[in-house]
Amino acid sequence: MTHYVPDGLPSELKHYIGGEPADSVSGKTFDVLDPVSNTPYATAAAGQAEDVDRAVAAARTAFTGGPWPRMPPRARARVLNKIADAVEAQDARLAELETFDTGLPITQALGQAQRAAENFRFFADLVVAQADDTYQVPGRQVNYVHRKPVGVAGLITPWNTPFMLESWKLAPALASGCTVVLKPAEFTPLSASLWAGIFAGAGLPPGVFNLVNGYGEEAGDALVKHRGVPLISFTGETTTGRTIYRHCAAHLKGMSMELGGKSPAIVFADADLDAALDSTLFGVFSLNGERCTAGSRILVERPIYAEFCARYAERAANIVVGDPHDPATEVGALVHPEHHAKVLRYIELGKTEGRLLAGGGRPPGADRGNYVAPTVFADVPPTARIFQEEIFGPVVALTPFDTDEEALALANDVQYGLAAYLWTADLRRAHTFAHSVEAGMVWLNSHNVRDLRTPFGGVKASGLGQEGGYRSLDFYTHQQAIHVSLGPVPTPRFGAVRKGQS
Ligand code: NAD
């Protein structure tokens, strides 16, 4: 397979602290690989506790003494819109770098870059339109909500669609007036290195945005435990989320957790089968299957099961796997050799747990690079590990069901509860099922298409708290209640009677 390498790749990726690029205090670095050649193309500064200290100090200075938290929402929104303009203006370059670093197909990386711009535009609008509550007790009191940014927000992000997921935290945090320290995923630090220039060009004051590269157990851990960081927004694996939850508890920090998933797509016999096929294929094989909301378990009603399996497998075998930079590519290369090996291990396990219908390992001719052929297993029982565990690659499990009750039990029989997708022409069944399924988000007769105003988040092991729309602004702000007396207050007069007098 070919391998396109963009011009002008940086060879060093630094931290960005207080408006300046910075090396690690220790001078340590780590290698960054691209997922097609799996050779290092750059080194990144390996942040440790002392680098996090410097970044938090810069963010605190910008928070306590700088203009950003005190600017009117409209002034902040102007900067956010300039950020969106800059992201849009360089979407092709962003996509090119993201594709090179992550292995995501270029057409999908371009869509993610545009979505990142939209996140800034959306929160610019929202913060200007925001209204807070006021309550009156006639003649006695006015009570109002004074909204204040919480402080320095610690943002910890994963490697799948890194730039877009960073924007999903940066935009509401900055719109709210917080200052931030971002710790991007160590597998994919390239696109995050563009934020500094974009923000400076848009007029974000120095120190408001800070970035520390490094490993989760070092830089990420130091950020989570830092006393100067009152809230952590984390997206990543459930096991990492549990560790961070424990460490945040020690400091009673605010937390938002977007974690893993093993989302079901349930296809009833009355569904529009062509649409369900298109959507369930896209739902698990887009973004290389490295998608938190992937519909990676497809439950199919028995009367259409055999036909669905046959048509699904035929389409999966036909998916174009190739150079992530080729616009014809539908599935690119997985992010890192470690992750690739993990997905291949699950595929070998799947061969003992289900019936292999398509894929099953590396695609023919791809002897280097982290390529995986889109893989379909049928007849997967709910006890199988490939039914229960998040694989986070282009691998799907198909399971038949006979009744609505059985479908619901299968759908809910995993630790996760991020998304669910239902395919049926029966409106009543669709809503009844949607209300009972344990998922933070449900799509009826659709894959994942989301309005930014809606809540985003999972239940059970898929997350804690919800973001999206005003919920994100609520996370990054305190709502202080101010009570104003309008008349005399009936106060019990403690100490007003002299001792000895009655
Ligand atoms: P990960 O948990 O390994 O890493 C995520 C981030 O956490 C990285 O920046 C990492 O360096 C950091 N980290 C790791 N250990 C840490 C620690 N002890 N303290 C502080 N930070 C630490 O996840 P990943 O492999 O990068 O991402 C894939 C996972 O993310 C999948 O499980 C996927 O479902 C999930 N995800 C969820 C959503 C969602 O919105 N629910 C979205 C995207 C991805």
XYZ file of C-alpha atoms and ligand atoms in Angstrom:
546
model
C 0.000 0.000 0.000
C 1.124 3.558 -0.647
C 2.080 5.919 2.145
C 1.620 9.656 1.749
C 3.745 11.854 4.028
C 2.689 15.518 4.349
C 5.208 18.308 3.745
C 6.431 20.422 6.623
C 5.990 17.947 9.459
C 7.480 19.242 12.714
C 10.245 17.104 14.167
C 9.735 18.355 17.740
C 6.438 18.795 19.578
C 6.774 21.009 22.627
C 4.570 22.017 25.529
C 2.919 25.418 25.348
C 2.978 27.289 28.639
C 2.114 30.923 29.340
C 2.084 31.811 25.648
C 5.459 30.211 24.826
C 6.600 26.831 23.477
C 8.470 24.946 26.195
C 10.618 21.842 26.595
C 10.184 19.589 29.593
C 12.124 20.717 32.651
C 13.762 17.266 32.671
C 14.516 17.508 28.938
C 12.784 14.139 28.458
C 10.974 13.330 25.220
C 9.103 10.401 23.701
C 8.846 9.169 20.123
C 5.722 9.718 18.048
C 4.962 7.133 15.327
C 2.764 7.311 12.288
C 0.439 4.322 11.955
C 1.413 3.305 8.427
C 5.210 3.063 8.684
C 5.231 2.704 12.497
C 8.497 4.623 12.558
C 9.085 7.748 14.668
C 8.563 10.977 12.745
C 8.891 13.359 15.718
C 9.718 13.548 19.379
C 7.337 15.109 21.866
C 8.220 16.701 25.195
C 7.425 14.193 27.970
C 5.702 16.261 30.634
C 6.132 15.446 34.320
C 4.782 16.957 37.513
C 7.090 20.000 37.301
C 5.858 20.842 33.784
C 2.254 20.519 34.915
C 3.113 22.833 37.833
C 4.388 25.457 35.417
C 1.352 25.135 33.156
C -1.099 25.358 36.055
C 0.766 28.391 37.452
C 0.459 30.160 34.077
C -3.231 29.258 33.847
C -3.864 30.465 37.398
C -2.143 33.777 36.736
C -4.292 34.246 33.635
C -7.361 33.321 35.649
C -6.798 35.453 38.733
C -5.271 38.529 37.084
C -5.900 38.294 33.341
C -8.740 39.725 31.267
C -10.282 36.470 29.961
C -12.560 35.463 32.870
C -13.736 39.069 33.244
C -14.533 39.777 29.599
C -18.213 40.134 28.643
C -19.545 37.028 26.891
C -19.785 38.889 23.591
C -16.069 39.748 23.691
C -15.145 36.143 24.406
C -17.513 34.994 21.661
C -15.708 37.200 19.127
C -12.450 35.411 19.911
C -14.158 32.000 19.727
C -15.590 32.861 16.311
C -12.136 33.883 15.101
C -10.860 30.510 16.322
C -13.642 28.795 14.327
C -12.708 30.857 11.240
C -9.053 29.850 11.594
C -9.901 26.158 12.013
C -12.142 26.295 8.933
C -9.517 28.134 6.918
C -6.972 25.373 7.549
C -9.315 22.377 7.619
C -7.500 20.634 4.758
C -4.093 20.975 6.474
C -5.577 19.907 9.792
C -7.145 16.846 8.194
C -3.880 16.003 6.451
C -1.932 16.100 9.731
C -4.647 14.284 11.689
C -4.789 11.543 9.083
C -1.013 11.163 9.111
C -0.877 10.922 12.915
C -3.994 8.811 13.598
C -4.578 6.743 10.443
C -8.150 8.041 10.104
C -9.392 8.185 6.502
C -8.819 11.685 5.112
C -12.453 12.361 4.189
C -13.514 11.553 7.746
C -10.678 13.589 9.287
C -11.847 16.568 7.214
C -15.355 16.187 8.623
C -13.906 16.113 12.137
C -11.909 19.325 11.516
C -15.086 21.068 10.379
C -16.925 19.772 13.415
C -14.180 21.225 15.620
C -14.796 24.669 14.100
C -18.524 24.233 14.638
C -17.946 23.477 18.326
C -16.324 26.912 18.785
C -19.053 28.675 16.824
C -21.748 26.869 18.784
C -20.369 27.762 22.225
C -19.731 31.352 21.081
C -23.443 31.622 20.303
C -24.503 29.839 23.447
C -22.522 31.943 25.901
C -23.953 35.140 24.432
C -27.516 33.797 24.493
C -27.230 32.386 27.976
C -29.815 33.574 30.514
C -29.633 32.839 34.200
C -32.405 32.529 36.750
C -33.778 35.387 38.819
C -36.467 34.871 41.495
C -38.564 37.498 43.217
C -40.368 37.391 46.523
C -42.440 40.580 46.047
C -41.503 43.325 48.470
C -38.977 41.149 50.282
C -36.208 39.701 48.136
C -34.687 39.401 44.734
C -32.525 36.343 44.191
C -30.351 35.909 41.168
C -27.735 33.569 39.810
C -24.275 34.997 39.284
C -22.399 32.621 37.002
C -18.627 32.402 37.458
C -15.996 30.333 35.674
C -14.689 27.634 38.025
C -10.972 28.279 37.478
C -8.250 26.255 35.777
C -9.835 23.351 33.913
C -7.767 20.193 33.358
C -8.671 18.623 30.009
C -7.516 15.070 29.272
C -8.306 13.637 25.849
C -7.956 10.357 23.908
C -6.378 9.572 20.550
C -9.472 8.853 18.474
C -10.479 12.024 16.571
C -8.094 13.952 18.863
C -8.498 17.496 17.479
C -12.301 17.337 17.463
C -12.488 15.865 20.964
C -10.090 18.524 22.263
C -12.347 21.197 20.734
C -15.327 19.621 22.483
C -13.720 20.492 25.817
C -11.747 23.620 24.887
C -14.698 25.484 23.371
C -17.081 25.374 26.376
C -14.251 25.780 28.905
C -12.980 28.920 27.168
C -16.495 30.227 26.450
C -17.193 29.978 30.180
C -14.131 32.081 31.042
C -12.021 29.249 32.449
C -8.339 28.982 31.689
C -7.116 25.538 30.721
C -4.350 22.964 30.742
C -4.803 20.394 27.972
C -3.094 16.987 28.154
C -3.618 15.357 24.744
C -3.190 11.638 24.115
C 0.426 10.546 23.797
C -0.244 8.439 20.663
C -1.481 11.483 18.698
C -0.004 14.844 19.776
C 0.432 16.325 16.271
C -2.828 18.180 15.637
C -2.916 19.516 19.216
C 0.309 21.386 18.431
C -1.721 23.612 16.081
C -3.969 25.027 18.808
C -1.352 27.453 20.152
C -1.001 29.292 16.828
C -4.742 29.275 16.184
C -5.505 30.711 19.627
C -2.771 33.339 19.557
C -3.903 34.464 16.089
C -7.479 34.820 17.315
C -6.411 37.028 20.235
C -6.724 34.623 23.168
C -4.604 36.183 25.932
C -1.381 34.348 26.877
C -1.729 31.836 29.698
C -5.408 31.106 29.004
C -4.508 28.017 26.969
C -1.682 25.753 28.080
C -0.691 22.366 26.746
C 1.420 19.668 28.360
C 2.303 16.592 26.314
C 3.198 13.334 27.983
C 2.099 9.976 29.273
C -1.167 9.584 31.138
C 0.466 8.061 34.210
C 2.869 11.032 34.455
C 1.533 14.292 32.981
C -2.139 13.240 33.160
C -1.826 11.980 36.712
C -0.054 15.163 37.853
C -2.836 17.280 36.340
C -5.556 15.215 38.032
C -3.821 15.510 41.413
C -2.874 19.196 41.150
C -4.395 21.338 43.899
C -4.667 24.335 41.581
C -7.020 22.507 39.194
C -10.570 22.349 40.563
C -12.138 20.384 37.729
C -11.190 17.630 35.311
C -12.906 16.822 32.049
C -11.789 13.390 30.879
C -12.551 11.315 27.791
C -10.995 7.887 27.547
C -11.212 4.311 28.696
C -13.408 3.202 31.555
C -10.475 1.724 33.498
C -8.585 5.037 33.266
C -11.778 6.847 34.285
C -11.998 4.743 37.444
C -8.421 5.664 38.410
C -9.024 9.369 37.763
C -12.295 9.238 39.717
C -10.417 7.913 42.760
C -7.777 10.623 42.539
C -10.329 13.399 42.038
C -12.244 12.169 45.088
C -9.270 12.933 47.335
C -9.591 16.632 46.360
C -13.384 16.640 45.801
C -12.839 17.879 42.260
C -15.566 18.458 39.720
C -15.469 15.736 37.089
C -16.959 14.964 33.739
C -16.235 11.507 32.335
C -16.934 10.297 28.822
C -15.856 6.663 28.811
C -16.013 3.481 26.759
C -18.923 1.794 25.040
C -20.221 -1.415 23.506
C -23.338 0.001 21.953
C -26.075 -2.186 20.488
C -27.803 -1.639 17.159
C -31.121 -3.497 17.251
C -32.662 -4.336 13.891
C -36.275 -5.516 13.957
C -37.790 -7.482 11.103
C -40.026 -4.552 10.102
C -37.048 -2.197 9.599
C -36.041 -0.583 6.327
C -33.344 -3.167 5.723
C -31.337 -1.232 3.137
C -31.116 1.830 5.371
C -30.298 -0.319 8.415
C -27.489 -2.034 6.525
C -25.940 1.244 5.351
C -26.188 2.749 8.792
C -24.956 -0.204 10.850
C -21.987 -0.662 8.509
C -21.094 3.017 8.844
C -21.804 2.891 12.590
C -19.031 0.437 13.344
C -16.547 0.814 10.467
C -16.340 4.621 10.206
C -13.405 6.208 12.056
C -11.719 2.773 11.730
C -14.100 1.480 14.387
C -12.174 3.628 16.884
C -15.346 5.346 17.926
C -16.832 5.475 21.423
C -20.396 5.330 20.085
C -19.716 2.517 17.584
C -22.664 0.160 17.183
C -20.380 -2.825 17.694
C -23.079 -5.347 18.653
C -25.828 -5.807 16.098
C -28.888 -7.638 17.389
C -31.105 -8.845 14.554
C -34.627 -10.283 14.739
C -34.607 -13.941 13.717
C -36.803 -13.777 10.551
C -34.308 -11.457 8.813
C -31.142 -12.676 10.558
C -29.796 -14.940 7.797
C -30.392 -12.376 5.061
C -28.971 -9.559 7.188
C -25.823 -11.560 8.006
C -25.218 -12.459 4.366
C -25.725 -8.936 3.035
C -23.779 -7.354 5.894
C -20.791 -9.662 5.401
C -20.761 -9.082 1.659
C -20.658 -5.317 2.141
C -18.022 -5.517 4.908
C -15.761 -7.618 2.688
C -16.108 -4.937 0.021
C -15.019 -1.995 2.223
C -11.961 -0.187 0.873
C -9.064 -0.490 3.337
C -6.066 1.540 2.339
C -3.745 4.521 2.662
C -5.529 6.877 5.053
C -4.685 9.808 2.746
C -6.461 8.311 -0.267
C -9.944 9.881 -0.569
C -11.289 6.484 -1.708
C -10.258 4.833 1.573
C -13.107 3.861 3.896
C -11.044 2.207 6.657
C -7.475 3.388 7.267
C -4.774 2.198 9.687
C -5.326 1.790 13.430
C -3.620 4.343 15.575
C -0.677 2.426 17.048
C 0.950 -1.033 16.874
C -0.047 -1.742 20.505
C -3.689 -1.046 19.727
C -3.447 -2.982 16.458
C -2.102 -6.023 18.332
C -4.953 -5.739 20.852
C -7.590 -5.683 18.098
C -5.953 -8.672 16.348
C -6.002 -10.590 19.659
C -9.748 -9.961 19.942
C -10.192 -11.206 16.369
C -8.391 -14.467 17.192
C -10.566 -14.811 20.287
C -13.660 -14.114 18.186
C -12.819 -17.063 15.948
C -13.400 -19.286 19.001
C -16.513 -17.407 20.176
C -18.494 -16.771 16.984
C -18.722 -17.628 13.275
C -16.353 -15.547 11.128
C -18.178 -14.079 8.129
C -15.726 -11.452 6.870
C -12.216 -10.180 7.542
C -10.389 -11.956 10.322
C -6.983 -10.260 10.417
C -4.750 -8.140 8.223
C -6.167 -7.471 4.765
C -4.338 -9.268 1.944
C -1.334 -7.315 0.698
C -1.062 -5.102 3.808
C 2.064 -6.548 5.339
C 3.035 -3.337 7.107
C 1.015 -0.640 8.846
C -1.739 -1.131 11.415
C -4.338 -2.385 8.955
C -7.247 -4.627 9.904
C -9.798 -6.033 7.481
C -13.364 -5.145 8.530
C -14.305 -8.208 10.545
C -17.768 -9.666 11.078
C -18.670 -12.432 13.529
C -22.151 -13.999 13.563
C -23.948 -16.128 16.184
C -22.055 -14.414 18.998
C -23.499 -15.397 22.386
C -23.848 -12.740 25.100
C -21.319 -14.611 27.230
C -18.592 -14.039 24.604
C -15.873 -11.540 25.432
C -16.263 -10.034 21.946
C -19.897 -9.331 22.903
C -19.031 -7.831 26.298
C -15.751 -5.943 25.832
C -14.945 -2.790 23.902
C -12.605 -3.703 21.031
C -12.376 -0.192 19.549
C -11.576 -1.424 16.051
C -13.350 -2.549 12.860
C -14.914 -5.631 14.440
C -18.612 -6.331 14.881
C -20.642 -9.063 16.605
C -24.024 -10.164 15.173
C -26.512 -11.940 17.450
C -30.080 -13.087 16.690
C -33.122 -12.515 18.933
C -36.738 -13.685 18.923
C -38.732 -11.219 21.052
C -38.592 -7.570 22.113
C -37.906 -8.710 25.688
C -34.960 -10.806 24.592
C -33.593 -7.944 22.484
C -33.801 -5.599 25.473
C -32.115 -8.082 27.780
C -29.294 -8.585 25.271
C -28.933 -4.841 24.692
C -28.620 -4.157 28.422
C -26.459 -7.164 29.287
C -23.101 -5.322 29.244
C -21.351 -2.999 31.684
C -21.546 -0.088 29.230
C -24.427 2.259 28.407
C -23.283 4.909 25.939
C -25.471 4.705 22.810
C -28.142 2.481 21.258
C -29.504 2.406 17.713
C -32.971 1.045 16.948
C -34.282 0.052 13.547
C -38.027 -0.483 13.309
C -41.060 0.951 11.494
C -43.206 0.590 14.621
C -43.324 3.942 16.400
C -44.714 2.621 19.657
C -42.135 -0.155 19.885
C -39.346 2.304 19.045
C -40.214 4.646 21.897
C -41.011 1.910 24.419
C -37.715 0.206 23.680
C -35.790 3.484 23.717
C -37.157 4.315 27.169
C -36.060 0.945 28.571
C -32.657 0.580 26.985
C -29.750 1.485 29.269
C -28.012 4.066 27.099
C -27.281 7.757 27.468
C -28.170 8.391 23.828
C -30.564 6.574 21.493
C -30.926 6.958 17.757
C -34.121 5.735 16.094
C -33.623 4.705 12.462
C -30.316 6.559 12.240
C -26.676 6.284 13.048
C -24.907 8.877 15.196
C -25.967 12.320 13.937
C -26.128 14.801 16.764
C -27.397 18.320 17.362
C -24.879 20.117 19.598
C -27.643 21.336 21.935
C -28.543 17.831 23.082
C -27.105 16.047 26.121
C -24.037 13.919 25.444
C -22.940 11.228 27.847
C -23.301 7.654 28.940
C -24.755 5.689 31.823
C -23.303 2.737 33.773
C -19.592 2.262 32.943
C -19.793 4.674 29.983
C -19.543 7.881 31.917
C -20.440 10.275 34.608
C -22.226 13.559 34.031
C -23.490 14.903 30.760
C -22.145 17.601 28.514
C -23.713 19.187 25.448
C -25.401 22.558 25.089
C -25.905 24.434 28.360
C -24.836 21.365 30.344
C -21.249 21.996 29.248
C -21.403 25.605 30.406
C -22.868 24.409 33.720
C -19.879 22.109 34.181
C -17.297 24.861 33.684
C -19.102 27.448 35.841
C -20.311 27.919 39.407
C -23.824 29.224 39.775
C -23.544 31.508 42.768
C -26.857 32.484 44.376
C -27.092 36.171 45.367
C -29.936 37.118 47.741
C -30.925 40.813 48.015
C -33.314 42.124 50.677
C -35.846 44.684 49.478
C -37.380 45.471 52.868
C -36.846 44.960 56.567
C -35.741 41.436 57.390
C -37.556 39.769 60.312
C -34.439 38.775 62.247
C -34.616 37.076 65.653
C -32.646 39.578 67.882
C -30.025 37.395 69.572
C -28.255 39.214 72.428
C -30.643 42.181 72.343
C -31.991 41.644 75.877
C -29.539 42.692 78.677
C -28.659 39.885 81.037
C -30.676 40.088 84.299
C -33.613 41.783 82.560
C -36.571 39.744 81.539
P -7.069 6.189 27.663
O -7.961 6.109 28.857
O -5.974 5.208 27.548
O -6.373 7.624 27.573
C -7.112 8.809 27.508
C -6.277 9.947 28.046
O -6.060 9.731 29.445
C -4.897 10.061 27.418
O -4.562 11.421 27.270
C -3.996 9.399 28.459
O -2.673 9.848 28.405
C -4.685 9.840 29.744
N -4.405 8.991 30.918
C -4.109 7.662 30.940
N -3.910 7.258 32.214
C -4.091 8.341 33.016
C -4.029 8.557 34.421
N -3.738 7.572 35.282
N -4.276 9.795 34.907
C -4.592 10.810 34.053
N -4.646 10.669 32.711
C -4.416 9.443 32.187
O -8.042 6.137 26.401
P -7.612 6.064 24.874
O -7.147 4.661 24.603
O -6.750 7.225 24.538
O -9.028 6.314 24.147
C -9.917 5.325 23.799
C -11.053 5.251 24.824
O -11.736 6.490 24.902
C -12.118 4.230 24.436
O -12.489 3.499 25.575
C -13.284 5.092 23.969
O -14.558 4.502 24.060
C -13.149 6.274 24.868
N -13.842 7.416 24.281
C -15.018 7.817 24.858
C -15.720 8.877 24.305
C -17.022 9.339 24.921
O -17.407 10.449 24.627
N -17.678 8.547 25.740
C -15.222 9.541 23.183
C -14.028 9.098 22.621
C -13.337 8.038 23.192
